Amino acid sequence: MSGVDFVREADENIPGFRQRLQGLAQTPPIYLLLALLVLISAGLAVQYSAAGGDGRPWFWPHALRALAGCLLMVAVALVDVRFWLRFAYVPLAMMLALLLVLEFVPSDLAVDRWIRVGSYQFQPSEPAKLALVMALARFFHDRRGRGGFLEILVPGILIAVPAFLVWRQPDLGTAAAIVAVGCVTAFLAGLSLRVVVAGTVAAAGAVPLLWWFVLHEYQRVRVRSFLDPESDPLGAGYHLLQSKIAVGSGGAFGRGFLGGSQTQLEFLPEHHTDFAFTVFAEEFGFAGTLALLAIYALIIVWGVVLAQFVRNHFGRVLAASITFIVFLYAFINISMTTGTLPVVGYPLPPISYGGTALLTLFVCMGLLLNVYVHRDSVLGRRNRTLV
Amino acid sequence: MKPVESSRRHDFDRRSLLILGLNGCFLAVVAERLYQLQILEHEQYAVRSDENRVKLQLLVPPRGRIFDRHGVLLAGNRWHHYLHVVPPSGEEGRRAMMLRLEHILRPSATRYTELQEIFGPVSGSRESPHKLVRLHSWEDVTKVASHSVVLPGVSVRRESERHYPAGDVLAHLLGYVSSVTSDDISRNEVLAHLSNYQIGRVGFEQSSEAILRGKIGTLHVEVNAHGKSVRNLREKKALPGKDLRLTVDYRLQRYATSLLAGQTGAAVLLDTVNGEALACCSSPSFDPNLFVTGLDHATWNALSNSPTTPLVDRSVRGRYAPGSTFKVAVALAALEAGHDPNHTVFCGGVREIGGNRFHCWRRQGHGRLALTEAIAQSCDLHFYELALNLGVDRIAAMARRLGLGAATAVDESVNERAGLVPTKAWKKEVYNKSWYQSDTANVGIGQGYMLATPVQLALMTARIASGRELGVRFVQGVVNHGVDERLTGAAPPDFGAARRLADALDIEESSLAFVRNAMSAVVNSPTGTARDAGTERDDFLMAGKTGTVQVRRITAEERKSGVKKNEDLPWKFRDHALFVGFAPVEQPRFAVAVVVEHGGSGSRVAAPIARDLLLEAQRLGVTDGSEGAGQIA
């Protein structure tokens, strides 16, 4: 069997389009879809409340985007998995191109994360995480995972380049998330254990270096204000303090829909985007936030469990890594708004307003469904072709 | 299954479950954090949430207004608009905000040139924005309001400001309001929480502060993050202050002011029927409106250091030797003691009392005069004689009966000084000295220790004219704003009670008639000292008494070489000119007292002022003001 590595393996058990459609329609992953429905509803409620009980300006666009996202999700799910496998490097290449545009096109604002075309804005750093997952899944799908030099170098470059470009924007939170997603994906995909151990040690050693040489001053201020928010209640710590007041005053059962004074009286900053969770927490209380957390956990568990039964490595890695992206959304955003992490500007789709993160989430869910549909397919390795 | 695939799958299963476990742990931490915030620390954050949104506002009711007897507004409230800002943090934000403000107010930028300078150092918070500048026109107010979107933290607030349309005509009587000081706060702690509150300082503004202030209310407001109030949570209504209606007739007051213009002195006009003060004027005066907006140092120094002391209310606080106007009191005391009015006294111009030479104002003397002529010609020697016969204590008793030596106002609404009616006991107590005959002689002509305020002299005249034990009244009544009366605290003084006719004086009517007649002779007899101040109109005849009070001692040498005329003396050494009078002679209705400091002769300076004021009062008549509110043109 020594020549196996060089044999182009055959694909097996690939369902045709009709079978894929039947698979999704007849045995739908009902828990995942219900969970998504609840999350979208919560998001719409928050957007309605954040506007003071008004459909405008956020509720209706959010609803339309969610609808478009659902259609996109189904479409992504029904595409032949070999298509995604074959073109797995393309999204990352596109995102890198857009990030480079952002890097080299001068902008008026100090922070620029958005590509603007007309009235539309697109934030390439959001889908970059998913694109990275796809690229890494493809890479390790083709490799044997025995820890060769290439197996360190290529993932390293695939992770470092987008992370660097996003950090340059500067958007430290998303850059860190890209690194985390990349590392977890590589870890799941079969990165050699020696590399994992060495990398963990190196990362721990790099934290002080990061603090002094990588972080911008305003980022250090944010971290400090996170460590001691009361020191400057009207300055850098203001947002966090108001956010904590909103979450805390929600109590066990919340102040009722449209009843949160922190929300309705606009004490909350960015209350329809990055701090949308706070609106939910204030108005629905601990019961609400715990339920929300449980639903995110349900999606994660569902994805990881699915991954155990997938018969192709690409799908496995994709499914598990996508649950990690979802986990990061929930973990970073909620920790940030409750003061256990610095305020880094990380959204919580589909609660937060913001098209790119929302569509990214739906594409993630679409790919998850795609993996579900193709769970019994066996895909051969394509190690000679990079694209 | 191929070995590579199977080992990789094995790895994946373990690793994915490890990651899942880690994720679960992290999410458990998040859940724990939410439990901490929303359950364990809920109370604390709920309180802070309320602190965020609920603000207590004190509602200062509109201050009660003050009207004259005819409803002419003397002290009212005007609204002004002020620009408030919550300065943005950071130099750039401040500059941007300032430029925007200047751009919006540009057409009238000349009035806001100070904007740039004053905006630099200001500080303010959401709770208490900084009061930046007063908006001068309604146009500017609407401009700022319509640009509120691009001016976060900028608001326009309305403030009530006290306004005195009468200006300096009634400054002393009304007083003024000015900003609360730390002294006020130490007396009343609530004042510290009233931003921009102005408190009454002198005059009625001070004495009637409780009536005018009303009752302060409270309002709990829900505010949003920008400090803008969203809705009212609970309110305890403020009760507006009550209006005061004074007895003063603005027209007479203004006329008296014009008569005293350029002089230093006072004029008080009373209604002899009920003692109401129709005019109460002190000159020079000041504009109370200046105090409302805050005085600059130069103006304050000019006012407080001026030798003519414009801030002092001479009409109720200026103490003067009454001089010859006091002779009517001495004459009454003598008549009441059984003195024969036909008894004559020879005046040779000078006599000796207790080793000192006492002069009559007329160097060559008056010859032999009976009491009527002695009053008409104001013979000093005659009154030395009467005083020495009476003794000071009987004179003092009469002076007190006529209202001297004590506060005149029945309603205690005016901060007046009591003057001084000296007695033997008083001198013993204060100076520990015996009373001398020369002291008595001096009191007999209203000099020496004797001191009276213009309002006291007016009251003395009104009592003589009416024969009743009048008191002076400055306030006609307290007018309710038409609101609930329960919560104003202490009952307002019973201003209406004094409407009853005053009791008769404990003096024989024949004595009073005699003195009234003699006072008529002062003006209407060809020998009277004030004959030149009389009127041609028989129906408006006035009676009175002149007084010319020395403010310096005339030495023996000067008497030899000839007493200097007032015109030759520096202003501050000239005599005070006094006149008290009433009119009409038959059935008196008005009593007046005029003091002109260093005015020279009472007959030439003070008497014409008194005459003109009495004539004007008779021309206008006395009405109660039921004909409706007037306004100051």
PDB file of N, CA, C and O in Angstrom, chain B residues 347 430 499 518:
ATOM      1  N   CYS B 347     -38.279 137.990  71.599  1.00  0.00           N
ATOM      2  CA  CYS B 347     -37.091 137.438  70.934  1.00  0.00           C
ATOM      3  C   CYS B 347     -36.198 138.568  70.519  1.00  0.00           C
ATOM      4  O   CYS B 347     -36.583 139.396  69.684  1.00  0.00           O
ATOM      5  N   VAL B 430     -26.888 106.191  78.194  1.00  0.00           N
ATOM      6  CA  VAL B 430     -25.976 106.072  77.056  1.00  0.00           C
ATOM      7  C   VAL B 430     -24.669 106.808  77.310  1.00  0.00           C
ATOM      8  O   VAL B 430     -23.596 106.303  77.023  1.00  0.00           O
ATOM      9  N   ARG B 499     -57.033  98.279  57.825  1.00  0.00           N
ATOM     10  CA  ARG B 499     -58.013  99.080  57.088  1.00  0.00           C
ATOM     11  C   ARG B 499     -58.964  99.812  58.028  1.00  0.00           C
ATOM     12  O   ARG B 499     -59.578 100.793  57.641  1.00  0.00           O
ATOM     13  N   ALA B 518     -51.781 127.045  62.920  1.00  0.00           N
ATOM     14  CA  ALA B 518     -50.468 127.712  62.896  1.00  0.00           C
ATOM     15  C   ALA B 518     -49.648 127.228  61.712  1.00  0.00           C
ATOM     16  O   ALA B 518     -48.919 127.995  61.072  1.00  0.00           O
TER      17      ALA B 518
END
